[in-house]
Coordinates of C-alpha atoms in Angstrom, one line a residue:
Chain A
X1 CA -17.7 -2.8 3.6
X2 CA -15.0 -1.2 1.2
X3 CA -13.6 -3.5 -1.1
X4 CA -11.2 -3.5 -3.9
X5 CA -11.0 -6.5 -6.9
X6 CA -8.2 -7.1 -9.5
X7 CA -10.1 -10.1 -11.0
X8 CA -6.3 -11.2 -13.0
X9 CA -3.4 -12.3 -11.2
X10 CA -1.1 -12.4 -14.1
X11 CA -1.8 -10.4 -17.2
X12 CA 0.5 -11.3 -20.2
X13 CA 1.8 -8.8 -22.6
X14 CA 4.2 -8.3 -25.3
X15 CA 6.7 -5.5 -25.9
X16 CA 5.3 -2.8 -27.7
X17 CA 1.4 -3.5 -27.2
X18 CA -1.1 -1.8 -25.2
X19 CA -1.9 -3.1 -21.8
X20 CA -4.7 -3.0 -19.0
X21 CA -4.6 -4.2 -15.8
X22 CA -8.1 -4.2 -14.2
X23 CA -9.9 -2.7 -11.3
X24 CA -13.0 -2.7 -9.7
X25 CA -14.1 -1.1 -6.3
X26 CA -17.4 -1.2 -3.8
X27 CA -17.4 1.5 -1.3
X28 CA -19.6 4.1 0.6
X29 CA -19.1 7.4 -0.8
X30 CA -16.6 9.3 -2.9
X31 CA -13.4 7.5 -3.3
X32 CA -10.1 8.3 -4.0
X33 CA -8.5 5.9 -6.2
X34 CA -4.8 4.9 -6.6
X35 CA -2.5 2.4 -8.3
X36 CA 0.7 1.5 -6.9
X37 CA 3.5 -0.4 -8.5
X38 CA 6.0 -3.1 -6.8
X39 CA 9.5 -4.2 -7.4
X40 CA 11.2 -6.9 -6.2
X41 CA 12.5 -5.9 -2.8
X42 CA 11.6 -2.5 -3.2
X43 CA 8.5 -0.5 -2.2
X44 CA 5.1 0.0 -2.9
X45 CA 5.8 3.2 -5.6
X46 CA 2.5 5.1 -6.6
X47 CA 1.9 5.6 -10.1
X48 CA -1.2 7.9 -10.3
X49 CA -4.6 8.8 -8.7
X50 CA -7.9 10.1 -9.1
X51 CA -9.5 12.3 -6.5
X52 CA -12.0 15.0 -8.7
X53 CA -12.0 16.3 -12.0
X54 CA -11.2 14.2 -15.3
X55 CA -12.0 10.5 -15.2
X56 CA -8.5 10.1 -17.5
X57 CA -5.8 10.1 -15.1
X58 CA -2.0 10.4 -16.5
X59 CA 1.0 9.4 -14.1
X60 CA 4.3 8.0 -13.7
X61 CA 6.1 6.5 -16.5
X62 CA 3.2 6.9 -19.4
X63 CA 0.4 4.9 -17.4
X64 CA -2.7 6.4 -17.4
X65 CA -6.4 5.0 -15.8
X66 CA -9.9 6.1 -16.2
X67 CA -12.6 6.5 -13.9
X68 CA -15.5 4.7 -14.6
X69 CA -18.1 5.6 -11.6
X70 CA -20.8 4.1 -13.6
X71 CA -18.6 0.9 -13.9
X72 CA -17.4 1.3 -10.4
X73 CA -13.9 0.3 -12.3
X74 CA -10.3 2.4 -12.3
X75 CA -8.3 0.3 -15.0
X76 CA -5.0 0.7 -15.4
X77 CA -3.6 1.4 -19.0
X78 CA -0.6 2.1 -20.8
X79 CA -0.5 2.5 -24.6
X80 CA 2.7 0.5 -25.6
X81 CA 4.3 -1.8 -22.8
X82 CA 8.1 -1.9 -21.9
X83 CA 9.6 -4.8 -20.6
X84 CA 11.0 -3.1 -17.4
X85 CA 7.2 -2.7 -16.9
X86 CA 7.0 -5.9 -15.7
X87 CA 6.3 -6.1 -11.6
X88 CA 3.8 -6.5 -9.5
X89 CA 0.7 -3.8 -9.6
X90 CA -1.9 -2.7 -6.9
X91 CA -5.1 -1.3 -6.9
X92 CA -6.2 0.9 -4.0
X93 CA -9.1 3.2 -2.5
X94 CA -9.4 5.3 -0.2
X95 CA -12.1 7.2 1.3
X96 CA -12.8 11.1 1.2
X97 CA -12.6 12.5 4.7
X98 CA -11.6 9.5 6.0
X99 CA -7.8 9.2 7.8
X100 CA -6.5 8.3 4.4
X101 CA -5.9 4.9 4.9
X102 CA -5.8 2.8 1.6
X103 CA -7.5 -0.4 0.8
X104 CA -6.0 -2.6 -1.3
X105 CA -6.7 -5.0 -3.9
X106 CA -4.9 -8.9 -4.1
X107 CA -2.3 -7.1 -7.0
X108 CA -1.9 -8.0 -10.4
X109 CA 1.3 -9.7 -12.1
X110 CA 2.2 -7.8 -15.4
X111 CA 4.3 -9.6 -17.4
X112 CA 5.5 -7.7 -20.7
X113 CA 7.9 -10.3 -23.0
X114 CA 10.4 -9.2 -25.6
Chain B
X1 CA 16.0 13.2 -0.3
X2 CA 15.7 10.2 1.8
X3 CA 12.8 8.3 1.6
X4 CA 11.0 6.1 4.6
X5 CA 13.4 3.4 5.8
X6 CA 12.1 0.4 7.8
X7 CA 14.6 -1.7 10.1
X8 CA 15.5 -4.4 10.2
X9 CA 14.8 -5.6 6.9
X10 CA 14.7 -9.2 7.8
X11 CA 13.3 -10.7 11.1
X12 CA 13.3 -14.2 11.8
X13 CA 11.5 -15.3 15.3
X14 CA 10.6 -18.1 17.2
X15 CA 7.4 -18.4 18.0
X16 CA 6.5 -16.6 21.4
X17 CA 9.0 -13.7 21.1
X18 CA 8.5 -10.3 21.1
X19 CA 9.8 -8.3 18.3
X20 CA 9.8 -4.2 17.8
X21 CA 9.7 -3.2 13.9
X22 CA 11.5 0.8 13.4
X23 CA 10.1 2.8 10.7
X24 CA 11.6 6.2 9.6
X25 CA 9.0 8.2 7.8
X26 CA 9.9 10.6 5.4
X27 CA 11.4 13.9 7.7
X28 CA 7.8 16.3 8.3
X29 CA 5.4 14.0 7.2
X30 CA 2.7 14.3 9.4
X31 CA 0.6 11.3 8.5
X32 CA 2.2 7.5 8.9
X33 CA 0.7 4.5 8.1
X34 CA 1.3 0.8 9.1
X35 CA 0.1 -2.1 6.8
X36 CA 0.5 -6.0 7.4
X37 CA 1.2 -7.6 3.5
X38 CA 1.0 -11.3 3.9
X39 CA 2.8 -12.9 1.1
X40 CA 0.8 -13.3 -2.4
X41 CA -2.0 -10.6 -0.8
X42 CA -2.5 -6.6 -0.9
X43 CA -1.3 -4.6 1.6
X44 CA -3.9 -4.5 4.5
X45 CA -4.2 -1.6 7.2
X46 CA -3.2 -1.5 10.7
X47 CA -3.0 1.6 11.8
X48 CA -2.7 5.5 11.1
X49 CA -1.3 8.0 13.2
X50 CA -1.3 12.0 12.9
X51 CA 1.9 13.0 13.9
X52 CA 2.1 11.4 18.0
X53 CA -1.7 11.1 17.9
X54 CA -2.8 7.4 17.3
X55 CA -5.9 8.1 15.4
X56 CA -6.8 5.2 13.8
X57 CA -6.1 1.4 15.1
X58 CA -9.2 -0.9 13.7
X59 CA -6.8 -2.7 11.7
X60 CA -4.4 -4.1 14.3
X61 CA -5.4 -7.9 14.1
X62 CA -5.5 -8.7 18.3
X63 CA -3.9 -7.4 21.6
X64 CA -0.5 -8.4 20.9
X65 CA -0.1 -5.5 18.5
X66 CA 0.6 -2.0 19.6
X67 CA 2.0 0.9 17.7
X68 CA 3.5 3.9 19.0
X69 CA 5.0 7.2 17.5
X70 CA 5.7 9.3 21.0
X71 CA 7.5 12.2 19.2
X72 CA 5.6 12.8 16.0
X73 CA 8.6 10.9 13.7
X74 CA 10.1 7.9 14.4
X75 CA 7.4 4.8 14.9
X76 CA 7.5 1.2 16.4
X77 CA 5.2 -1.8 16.4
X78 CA 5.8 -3.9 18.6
X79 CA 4.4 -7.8 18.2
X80 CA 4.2 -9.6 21.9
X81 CA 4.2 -14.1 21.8
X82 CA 4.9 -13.4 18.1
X83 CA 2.5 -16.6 16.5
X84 CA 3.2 -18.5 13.0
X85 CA -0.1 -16.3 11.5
X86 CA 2.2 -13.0 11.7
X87 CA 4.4 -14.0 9.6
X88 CA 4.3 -11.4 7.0
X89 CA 6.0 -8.4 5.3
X90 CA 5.0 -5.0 7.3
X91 CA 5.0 -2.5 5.5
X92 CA 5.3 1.4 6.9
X93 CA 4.3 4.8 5.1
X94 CA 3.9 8.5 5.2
X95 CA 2.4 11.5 4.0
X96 CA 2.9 15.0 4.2
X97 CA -0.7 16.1 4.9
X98 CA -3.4 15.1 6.6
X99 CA -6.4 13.3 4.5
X100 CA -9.3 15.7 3.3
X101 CA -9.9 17.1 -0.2
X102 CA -6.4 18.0 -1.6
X103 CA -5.5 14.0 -0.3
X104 CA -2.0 13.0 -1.2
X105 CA 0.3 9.6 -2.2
X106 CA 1.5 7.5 0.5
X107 CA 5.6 7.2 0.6
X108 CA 6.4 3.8 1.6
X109 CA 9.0 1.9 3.0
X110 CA 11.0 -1.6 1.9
X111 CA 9.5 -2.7 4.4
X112 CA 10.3 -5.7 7.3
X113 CA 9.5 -9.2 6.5
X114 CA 9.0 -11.4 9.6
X115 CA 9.3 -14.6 9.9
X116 CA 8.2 -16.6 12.7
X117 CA 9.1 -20.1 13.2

């Protein structure tokens, strides 16, 4: 069975230092690998993915993640954190050829202090 | 451009009821997605549909859940003899393509939090 683990719930982080915010996956097959970021309220908002090509994705608001296949990980990363970066962050996979539907992970809690 | 709305945002029910949840995907999106997010937990799949076609419905938890999308737009689920263990926030999304090698995001909703007492 496909699965997706964010092993931290919280990750703590001050303004102005680099973050990660872990991943790992089990499935079948190729996957295609997304994070997703969530407000307060809001909607899930996707950041990035990784479907072929380089294993160093870029995205929304200077996050970036690498594929690791030998790893079977897809951190998240971002070089110097922002405050307004704090929210809740999902991991998610989904299967080539399959009807695109995404499996998630539990999230992660970033919290980035002044 | 408008993004996918959800209605109502807020549902309290007694236990028993039957409640319809409205999602409004993004206008031509051909794929949209339904996913149950019980509180502190990922998002977790109920259902896809291709335009009107239900394709995919493994994640619908029991018989008291049913989906529809008759026109290829607008979708319902519906919950029948809503129970305490639905409680959750449902979540809708859509996206322009169908899955297969040039795979897109998923555009989701606010989503509807129910709560059944």
């Amino acid at each position: 069975a496909q699965s997706v683990a964010q092993p931290e719930d919280q990750v703590n982080v001050a303004e102005g230092n680099p973050l990660t915010v872990k991943c790992t996956y089990s499935v079948s097959g190729n996957p295609y690998l997304f994070w997703y970021v969530q407000y307060p309220n809001r909607g899930l908002q996707f950041l990035l993915k990784y479907i072929t090509g380089d294993n160093l994705v870029k995205g929304s608001y200077g996050f970036e993640a690498e594929f690791n296949k030998s790893q079977t990980s897809f951190h998240l990363k971002k070089p110097s954190a922002l405050v307004s970066d704090s929210a809740l962050y999902f991991c998610a996979v989904s299967l080539s050829g399959n009807t695109g539907k995404l499996i998630f992970g539990q999230g992660t809690t970033l919290q980035v202090k002044p | 451009g408008a993004g996918v709305s959800q209605s109502p945002r807020y549902k309290v029910a007694k236990r028993g009821q039957d409640v319809a949840l409205r999602c409004d995907p993004i206008s031509g999106h051909v794929s949209l997605f339904w996913y149950q997010q019980a509180l502190g937990q990922g998002p977790e799949f109920l259902t896809y549909f291709q335009n009107e076609a239900q394709l995919d419905k493994s994640g619908l938890p029991s018989d008291r859940f049913f989906a529809e999308r008759p026109e290829g737009s607008v979708s319902t689920l519906k919950i029948q003899r809503t129970q305490q263990e639905d409680s959750a926030v449902y979540l809708c999304a859509s996206s322009p393509i169908i899955a297969g090698p040039s795979y897109n995001e998923q555009f989701f909703g606010p989503g509807t939090r129910l709560t059944v007492l």
